[in-house]
């Protein structure tokens, strides 16, 4: 058996050159990266695009240069990378921007002729190499290593471009007979400048970073015209330094989160417009442990409406057109991750699942950066597809999502809820009591997590609320959780003082209640004495005791005093008159010739339905509930209230549907409007009846942070024509013969309580089920 060897066609040049690197910007990136790896402090890029020329691009650097031996043993060694095997600088620990050994062929993408002039630090002569890429395209039968390239030595640099500056040592790359000379318009040159701004990490301060300059004499006249205009922007000038102002634009003007992994610990800090919100540490999860030995860091900046305007004004481009979350390895850009319109991380796809719950590329700018030579983070040879899919790159994406979720917990759940904050570049809205309470709640949840250590927090925002605030009591509970995790003696003392004030306030309130109760008892005693017999008096007194035990709901035949009944009558009349007025208004509109409006019709039906539900609930309360107005807010255990409502109000439905419940020892004391809870329960039961259900079950469960109420029925499943089942909460969408308003108002009322309802099961494989989540 004879042994044979591969023959390599000269056409290989195209496969690893212009056919592989298909983007002009990526080609220039590769050349600049090589300059950076050569230790260059300066890189100048010159474009000769005058009409008399076939077009030339010069890239001049101040790096260590190459000798003739370097050209022969390294540069002309196809696919060999001295950087990769550690022999480039005899230092295997040094980190390089590129290490694949094919970046040199990016020159073929730009032009047909390549000439390199190089002087090494310790040499006086200049080594020249010249390649005509066309020689490799004449005949594919010619083997690659049979194509000659010219190498010579001259005393000094030799070039024909006026104004080109050289350095004592380094490289001059001259690319001529440009393949697409006419494509290098002013707009494309400005876009190249913009891309180069992002080549070297724009999220870091510019000091000690490489200096890159761009020159094109053809554009000088237009540049000078723009410079004479008032308030011109450097982003609109072709010639000059490549500078990024991104760090200064984002710092102290946005909501910023930073998270890094070191020694099996994830450290995260959240800063809003210069104000620290919190700093935490947490143990790395098993899914991220593959990143533990890397220096891995993520920085994300959320821009509100005002910050986006500020960004556009300073950068000369909108944040959306600048890009989103970029990827850097060893401080250098991995293309095209983060480019406008490219959702490399999949966050826009995720945002589609919940538009108002998740942030997308329109909301955030930032970076994911890693350091080191880990083989799990490698680019494909095309250099324009980000990282190759590996366990390491997948873990990096998971780490990014963990950071995004922390940012969302603050921006989406706090900042987005405050409509006014979007127009502020300062943090004054954060000191509003409502926002302070939300931030306390967020930090207290972090402090309560056994896997998280609270390292620091903003004690100006996270402090005692005014005792007049409706959240004063709850804020103390939040602060106690924080203080138990973070040993702040000042905070503990403040909590103790505030708790004393709260106790005194409650004692005062209790005295007032006792006084009122005594007056009530005196009144009741007088009424009992007026009864015809002691037996009737005892029965009435016993009924009163039963009323107190049930707290809110009494038997429907219980007698009430005239004052209570009058108050319910007044409320029913109020809502009934509103229904009548709404109907009258619509009739008047039609009589005046207004055209029918479907959206307005739905809105009108909604108003009538809501008021009618309140009338129904009030009528029920009027005979079964011990509070003077169904619309007054109460504070009690909502679980007991719902069970009481089912037991007392729904006897009338006993023949139409069987109502069952499991309270599972659940309790949650909170403030709410009884009439809104009544409307929610009424709609869920009514819908079940309309769907021919024979049984409905209310099942309560607790989690650490929420009360879960799952309401299921054995009625007809959700209509298959409704593809997106969660549309049943939209106005006008119905699964029965109803108006399509019931579930819409259920969701609306729950939203006012900072709660939510979702469809858990559509009824195809198991009972139709809705899940109500009420935060604790």
PDB file of N, CA, C and O in Angstrom, residues 633-664:
ATOM      1  N   UNK A 633     -62.994  50.248  51.613  1.00  0.00           N
ATOM      2  CA  UNK A 633     -61.837  49.350  51.701  1.00  0.00           C
ATOM      3  C   UNK A 633     -61.735  48.785  53.116  1.00  0.00           C
ATOM      4  O   UNK A 633     -61.922  49.497  54.103  1.00  0.00           O
ATOM      5  N   UNK A 634     -61.444  47.477  53.188  1.00  0.00           N
ATOM      6  CA  UNK A 634     -61.303  46.823  54.477  1.00  0.00           C
ATOM      7  C   UNK A 634     -59.938  46.153  54.544  1.00  0.00           C
ATOM      8  O   UNK A 634     -59.296  45.932  53.518  1.00  0.00           O
ATOM      9  N   UNK A 635     -59.499  45.817  55.734  1.00  0.00           N
ATOM     10  CA  UNK A 635     -58.265  45.061  55.938  1.00  0.00           C
ATOM     11  C   UNK A 635     -58.601  43.818  56.738  1.00  0.00           C
ATOM     12  O   UNK A 635     -59.050  43.911  57.886  1.00  0.00           O
ATOM     13  N   UNK A 636     -58.429  42.672  56.114  1.00  0.00           N
ATOM     14  CA  UNK A 636     -58.760  41.410  56.779  1.00  0.00           C
ATOM     15  C   UNK A 636     -58.093  40.265  56.029  1.00  0.00           C
ATOM     16  O   UNK A 636     -57.408  40.479  55.015  1.00  0.00           O
ATOM     17  N   UNK A 637     -58.309  39.051  56.485  1.00  0.00           N
ATOM     18  CA  UNK A 637     -57.801  37.861  55.807  1.00  0.00           C
ATOM     19  C   UNK A 637     -58.645  37.612  54.557  1.00  0.00           C
ATOM     20  O   UNK A 637     -59.827  37.269  54.647  1.00  0.00           O
ATOM     21  N   UNK A 638     -58.026  37.755  53.385  1.00  0.00           N
ATOM     22  CA  UNK A 638     -58.779  37.633  52.129  1.00  0.00           C
ATOM     23  C   UNK A 638     -59.247  36.202  51.893  1.00  0.00           C
ATOM     24  O   UNK A 638     -60.283  35.982  51.257  1.00  0.00           O
ATOM     25  N   UNK A 639     -58.536  35.206  52.426  1.00  0.00           N
ATOM     26  CA  UNK A 639     -58.949  33.816  52.245  1.00  0.00           C
ATOM     27  C   UNK A 639     -60.286  33.560  52.948  1.00  0.00           C
ATOM     28  O   UNK A 639     -61.224  33.012  52.358  1.00  0.00           O
ATOM     29  N   UNK A 640     -60.361  33.978  54.227  1.00  0.00           N
ATOM     30  CA  UNK A 640     -61.608  33.803  54.981  1.00  0.00           C
ATOM     31  C   UNK A 640     -62.743  34.593  54.344  1.00  0.00           C
ATOM     32  O   UNK A 640     -63.893  34.147  54.322  1.00  0.00           O
ATOM     33  N   UNK A 641     -62.397  35.772  53.808  1.00  0.00           N
ATOM     34  CA  UNK A 641     -63.435  36.592  53.174  1.00  0.00           C
ATOM     35  C   UNK A 641     -64.041  35.865  51.978  1.00  0.00           C
ATOM     36  O   UNK A 641     -65.259  35.821  51.809  1.00  0.00           O
ATOM     37  N   UNK A 642     -63.171  35.282  51.121  1.00  0.00           N
ATOM     38  CA  UNK A 642     -63.672  34.595  49.925  1.00  0.00           C
ATOM     39  C   UNK A 642     -64.523  33.390  50.311  1.00  0.00           C
ATOM     40  O   UNK A 642     -65.610  33.170  49.747  1.00  0.00           O
ATOM     41  N   UNK A 643     -64.077  32.605  51.322  1.00  0.00           N
ATOM     42  CA  UNK A 643     -64.854  31.445  51.763  1.00  0.00           C
ATOM     43  C   UNK A 643     -66.197  31.905  52.330  1.00  0.00           C
ATOM     44  O   UNK A 643     -67.249  31.323  52.055  1.00  0.00           O
ATOM     45  N   UNK A 644     -66.147  32.993  53.127  1.00  0.00           N
ATOM     46  CA  UNK A 644     -67.391  33.538  53.671  1.00  0.00           C
ATOM     47  C   UNK A 644     -68.337  33.988  52.577  1.00  0.00           C
ATOM     48  O   UNK A 644     -69.550  33.793  52.645  1.00  0.00           O
ATOM     49  N   UNK A 645     -67.763  34.596  51.553  1.00  0.00           N
ATOM     50  CA  UNK A 645     -68.588  35.075  50.429  1.00  0.00           C
ATOM     51  C   UNK A 645     -69.249  33.889  49.723  1.00  0.00           C
ATOM     52  O   UNK A 645     -70.441  33.927  49.395  1.00  0.00           O
ATOM     53  N   UNK A 646     -68.477  32.810  49.498  1.00  0.00           N
ATOM     54  CA  UNK A 646     -69.035  31.636  48.823  1.00  0.00           C
ATOM     55  C   UNK A 646     -70.139  30.999  49.660  1.00  0.00           C
ATOM     56  O   UNK A 646     -71.191  30.599  49.134  1.00  0.00           O
ATOM     57  N   UNK A 647     -69.914  30.910  50.975  1.00  0.00           N
ATOM     58  CA  UNK A 647     -70.901  30.267  51.850  1.00  0.00           C
ATOM     59  C   UNK A 647     -72.169  31.095  51.994  1.00  0.00           C
ATOM     60  O   UNK A 647     -73.280  30.550  52.057  1.00  0.00           O
ATOM     61  N   UNK A 648     -72.022  32.411  52.042  1.00  0.00           N
ATOM     62  CA  UNK A 648     -73.167  33.264  52.375  1.00  0.00           C
ATOM     63  C   UNK A 648     -73.924  33.764  51.157  1.00  0.00           C
ATOM     64  O   UNK A 648     -75.142  33.887  51.187  1.00  0.00           O
ATOM     65  N   UNK A 649     -73.181  34.059  50.078  1.00  0.00           N
ATOM     66  CA  UNK A 649     -73.809  34.700  48.921  1.00  0.00           C
ATOM     67  C   UNK A 649     -74.357  33.680  47.929  1.00  0.00           C
ATOM     68  O   UNK A 649     -75.380  33.912  47.290  1.00  0.00           O
ATOM     69  N   UNK A 650     -73.719  32.514  47.819  1.00  0.00           N
ATOM     70  CA  UNK A 650     -74.024  31.625  46.703  1.00  0.00           C
ATOM     71  C   UNK A 650     -74.927  30.448  47.031  1.00  0.00           C
ATOM     72  O   UNK A 650     -74.929  29.452  46.334  1.00  0.00           O
ATOM     73  N   UNK A 651     -75.750  30.539  48.082  1.00  0.00           N
ATOM     74  CA  UNK A 651     -76.747  29.504  48.331  1.00  0.00           C
ATOM     75  C   UNK A 651     -77.706  29.377  47.157  1.00  0.00           C
ATOM     76  O   UNK A 651     -78.239  28.309  46.852  1.00  0.00           O
ATOM     77  N   UNK A 652     -77.936  30.510  46.468  1.00  0.00           N
ATOM     78  CA  UNK A 652     -78.913  30.542  45.374  1.00  0.00           C
ATOM     79  C   UNK A 652     -78.468  29.676  44.204  1.00  0.00           C
ATOM     80  O   UNK A 652     -79.283  29.243  43.391  1.00  0.00           O
ATOM     81  N   UNK A 653     -77.158  29.408  44.072  1.00  0.00           N
ATOM     82  CA  UNK A 653     -76.651  28.647  42.935  1.00  0.00           C
ATOM     83  C   UNK A 653     -76.490  27.161  43.248  1.00  0.00           C
ATOM     84  O   UNK A 653     -75.950  26.426  42.432  1.00  0.00           O
ATOM     85  N   UNK A 654     -76.940  26.734  44.381  1.00  0.00           N
ATOM     86  CA  UNK A 654     -76.648  25.384  44.837  1.00  0.00           C
ATOM     87  C   UNK A 654     -77.200  24.335  43.881  1.00  0.00           C
ATOM     88  O   UNK A 654     -76.659  23.234  43.746  1.00  0.00           O
ATOM     89  N   UNK A 655     -78.297  24.639  43.173  1.00  0.00           N
ATOM     90  CA  UNK A 655     -78.895  23.674  42.257  1.00  0.00           C
ATOM     91  C   UNK A 655     -78.254  23.720  40.879  1.00  0.00           C
ATOM     92  O   UNK A 655     -78.398  22.778  40.095  1.00  0.00           O
ATOM     93  N   UNK A 656     -77.596  24.816  40.515  1.00  0.00           N
ATOM     94  CA  UNK A 656     -77.008  24.959  39.187  1.00  0.00           C
ATOM     95  C   UNK A 656     -75.563  24.456  39.132  1.00  0.00           C
ATOM     96  O   UNK A 656     -75.128  23.923  38.115  1.00  0.00           O
ATOM     97  N   UNK A 657     -74.835  24.648  40.187  1.00  0.00           N
ATOM     98  CA  UNK A 657     -73.424  24.256  40.194  1.00  0.00           C
ATOM     99  C   UNK A 657     -72.997  23.968  41.630  1.00  0.00           C
ATOM    100  O   UNK A 657     -73.430  24.639  42.576  1.00  0.00           O
ATOM    101  N   UNK A 658     -72.184  22.958  41.778  1.00  0.00           N
ATOM    102  CA  UNK A 658     -71.664  22.600  43.104  1.00  0.00           C
ATOM    103  C   UNK A 658     -70.380  23.382  43.349  1.00  0.00           C
ATOM    104  O   UNK A 658     -69.446  23.306  42.549  1.00  0.00           O
ATOM    105  N   UNK A 659     -70.348  24.149  44.454  1.00  0.00           N
ATOM    106  CA  UNK A 659     -69.182  24.978  44.778  1.00  0.00           C
ATOM    107  C   UNK A 659     -68.409  24.326  45.918  1.00  0.00           C
ATOM    108  O   UNK A 659     -68.956  24.077  46.988  1.00  0.00           O
ATOM    109  N   UNK A 660     -67.124  24.043  45.653  1.00  0.00           N
ATOM    110  CA  UNK A 660     -66.261  23.440  46.657  1.00  0.00           C
ATOM    111  C   UNK A 660     -65.034  24.314  46.865  1.00  0.00           C
ATOM    112  O   UNK A 660     -64.682  25.114  45.993  1.00  0.00           O
ATOM    113  N   UNK A 661     -64.371  24.134  48.010  1.00  0.00           N
ATOM    114  CA  UNK A 661     -63.144  24.893  48.252  1.00  0.00           C
ATOM    115  C   UNK A 661     -62.237  24.140  49.214  1.00  0.00           C
ATOM    116  O   UNK A 661     -62.688  23.343  50.035  1.00  0.00           O
ATOM    117  N   UNK A 662     -60.917  24.376  49.051  1.00  0.00           N
ATOM    118  CA  UNK A 662     -59.888  23.876  49.970  1.00  0.00           C
ATOM    119  C   UNK A 662     -59.049  25.066  50.401  1.00  0.00           C
ATOM    120  O   UNK A 662     -58.305  25.628  49.597  1.00  0.00           O
ATOM    121  N   UNK A 663     -59.170  25.472  51.657  1.00  0.00           N
ATOM    122  CA  UNK A 663     -58.428  26.666  52.096  1.00  0.00           C
ATOM    123  C   UNK A 663     -57.001  26.315  52.510  1.00  0.00           C
ATOM    124  O   UNK A 663     -56.107  27.176  52.493  1.00  0.00           O
ATOM    125  N   UNK A 664     -56.747  25.019  52.846  1.00  0.00           N
ATOM    126  CA  UNK A 664     -55.383  24.543  53.137  1.00  0.00           C
ATOM    127  C   UNK A 664     -54.640  25.412  54.157  1.00  0.00           C
ATOM    128  O   UNK A 664     -53.456  25.689  54.012  1.00  0.00           O
TER     129      UNK A 664
END
